[in-house]
Amino acid sequence: MTDRANPSLNPPPSAGAGPSRPSVTLPEGQLEQIRRLVAAGRAGSVDEYVAAAVAERLERDRSLTELQDLFERKGQAPGAEHLAWAREVLGVDDKEGEGRA
């Protein structure tokens, strides 16, 4: 899927051709939690868990960018009550979009 509203978010033509092996550093506590989930059968592997988390975040960011572009094209922004409702529904409590702990 490509993003018509923001082409800079579109993957390069080679994307999806196969997995690559980037090095990602995680806090030891997070890595241990993921390993426990894998051991309990809740994820197939650490790689699978991280890939799913990244895919979810990329989709969220793409959707937010598309929504922002829509508001910019319409020349209006959501009101404070709309933002408060969205934060409540999404469990977001700060401007960076991080979920509640």
mmCIF file of C-alpha atoms in Angstrom:
data_model
loop_
_atom_site.group_PDB
_atom_site.id
_atom_site.type_symbol
_atom_site.label_atom_id
_atom_site.label_comp_id
_atom_site.label_asym_id
_atom_site.label_seq_id
_atom_site.Cartn_x
_atom_site.Cartn_y
_atom_site.Cartn_z
ATOM 1 C CA MET A 1 0.000 0.000 0.000
ATOM 2 C CA THR A 2 1.291 3.478 -0.804
ATOM 3 C CA ASP A 3 0.445 6.826 0.716
ATOM 4 C CA ARG A 4 -0.946 9.167 -1.946
ATOM 5 C CA ALA A 5 -1.223 12.068 0.499
ATOM 6 C CA ASN A 6 2.422 11.906 1.559
ATOM 7 C CA PRO A 7 4.636 10.132 -0.973
ATOM 8 C CA SER A 8 7.665 10.518 1.314
ATOM 9 C CA LEU A 9 6.164 7.729 3.451
ATOM 10 C CA ASN A 10 6.068 5.298 0.528
ATOM 11 C CA PRO A 11 8.566 2.456 0.711
ATOM 12 C CA PRO A 12 11.385 2.391 -1.836
ATOM 13 C CA PRO A 13 10.881 -0.047 -4.751
ATOM 14 C CA SER A 14 13.172 -2.633 -3.133
ATOM 15 C CA ALA A 15 11.197 -2.605 0.145
ATOM 16 C CA GLY A 16 9.437 -5.854 0.825
ATOM 17 C CA ALA A 17 11.861 -7.793 -1.384
ATOM 18 C CA GLY A 18 12.974 -9.717 1.677
ATOM 19 C CA PRO A 19 13.981 -9.234 5.272
ATOM 20 C CA SER A 20 17.175 -7.441 6.153
ATOM 21 C CA ARG A 21 19.144 -7.754 9.360
ATOM 22 C CA PRO A 22 19.437 -4.340 10.997
ATOM 23 C CA SER A 23 20.844 -4.108 14.472
ATOM 24 C CA VAL A 24 18.347 -2.801 17.002
ATOM 25 C CA THR A 25 19.177 -2.159 20.622
ATOM 26 C CA LEU A 26 16.421 -2.702 23.174
ATOM 27 C CA PRO A 27 16.514 -2.167 26.906
ATOM 28 C CA GLU A 28 17.275 -5.494 28.586
ATOM 29 C CA GLY A 29 13.951 -5.428 30.456
ATOM 30 C CA GLN A 30 11.963 -5.129 27.223
ATOM 31 C CA LEU A 31 13.984 -7.867 25.553
ATOM 32 C CA GLU A 32 13.417 -10.174 28.499
ATOM 33 C CA GLN A 33 9.650 -9.514 28.384
ATOM 34 C CA ILE A 34 9.592 -10.330 24.663
ATOM 35 C CA ARG A 35 11.568 -13.520 25.274
ATOM 36 C CA ARG A 36 9.057 -14.564 27.946
ATOM 37 C CA LEU A 37 6.198 -13.956 25.491
ATOM 38 C CA VAL A 38 7.969 -16.091 22.893
ATOM 39 C CA ALA A 39 8.551 -18.845 25.455
ATOM 40 C CA ALA A 40 4.844 -18.726 26.376
ATOM 41 C CA GLY A 41 3.885 -19.082 22.716
ATOM 42 C CA ARG A 42 2.445 -15.561 22.407
ATOM 43 C CA ALA A 43 4.934 -14.721 19.622
ATOM 44 C CA GLY A 44 6.846 -16.918 17.217
ATOM 45 C CA SER A 45 10.180 -15.206 17.800
ATOM 46 C CA VAL A 46 11.758 -11.993 19.006
ATOM 47 C CA ASP A 47 12.112 -10.909 15.369
ATOM 48 C CA GLU A 48 8.427 -11.604 14.695
ATOM 49 C CA TYR A 49 7.356 -9.636 17.778
ATOM 50 C CA VAL A 50 9.519 -6.628 16.907
ATOM 51 C CA ALA A 51 8.443 -6.703 13.235
ATOM 52 C CA ALA A 52 4.756 -6.710 14.268
ATOM 53 C CA ALA A 53 5.320 -3.793 16.657
ATOM 54 C CA VAL A 54 7.142 -1.801 13.971
ATOM 55 C CA ALA A 55 4.419 -2.554 11.397
ATOM 56 C CA GLU A 56 1.747 -1.343 13.840
ATOM 57 C CA ARG A 57 3.644 1.873 14.563
ATOM 58 C CA LEU A 58 4.275 2.544 10.861
ATOM 59 C CA GLU A 59 0.581 2.105 10.082
ATOM 60 C CA ARG A 60 -0.374 4.444 12.932
ATOM 61 C CA ASP A 61 2.107 7.074 11.751
ATOM 62 C CA ARG A 62 0.898 6.737 8.147
ATOM 63 C CA SER A 63 -2.712 7.128 9.258
ATOM 64 C CA LEU A 64 -1.911 10.157 11.409
ATOM 65 C CA THR A 65 -0.012 11.787 8.543
ATOM 66 C CA GLU A 66 -2.915 11.149 6.186
ATOM 67 C CA LEU A 67 -5.333 12.665 8.697
ATOM 68 C CA GLN A 68 -3.097 15.701 9.202
ATOM 69 C CA ASP A 69 -2.845 16.186 5.431
ATOM 70 C CA LEU A 70 -6.632 15.992 5.167
ATOM 71 C CA PHE A 71 -7.076 18.696 7.786
ATOM 72 C CA GLU A 72 -4.481 20.882 6.058
ATOM 73 C CA ARG A 73 -6.252 20.501 2.690
ATOM 74 C CA LYS A 74 -9.568 21.433 4.305
ATOM 75 C CA GLY A 75 -7.952 24.405 6.048
ATOM 76 C CA GLN A 76 -9.208 23.442 9.459
ATOM 77 C CA ALA A 77 -8.082 21.476 12.464
ATOM 78 C CA PRO A 78 -9.932 19.342 14.982
ATOM 79 C CA GLY A 79 -11.198 21.183 18.033
ATOM 80 C CA ALA A 80 -9.924 20.597 21.550
ATOM 81 C CA GLU A 81 -12.942 18.413 22.341
ATOM 82 C CA HIS A 82 -12.165 16.173 19.347
ATOM 83 C CA LEU A 83 -8.548 15.797 20.403
ATOM 84 C CA ALA A 84 -9.553 15.011 23.995
ATOM 85 C CA TRP A 85 -11.989 12.349 22.770
ATOM 86 C CA ALA A 86 -9.359 10.792 20.490
ATOM 87 C CA ARG A 87 -6.769 10.717 23.277
ATOM 88 C CA GLU A 88 -9.267 9.037 25.591
ATOM 89 C CA VAL A 89 -10.280 6.423 23.015
ATOM 90 C CA LEU A 90 -6.690 5.699 21.966
ATOM 91 C CA GLY A 91 -5.236 5.769 25.466
ATOM 92 C CA VAL A 92 -2.852 8.555 24.499
ATOM 93 C CA ASP A 93 -1.963 11.123 27.110
ATOM 94 C CA ASP A 94 0.795 13.263 25.623
ATOM 95 C CA LYS A 95 1.673 15.137 22.430
ATOM 96 C CA GLU A 96 4.202 12.527 21.292
ATOM 97 C CA GLY A 97 1.434 9.964 20.930
ATOM 98 C CA GLU A 98 2.861 7.559 23.465
ATOM 99 C CA GLY A 99 0.364 5.271 25.131
ATOM 100 C CA ARG A 100 -0.266 5.179 28.839
ATOM 101 C CA ALA A 101 2.063 3.030 30.874
#
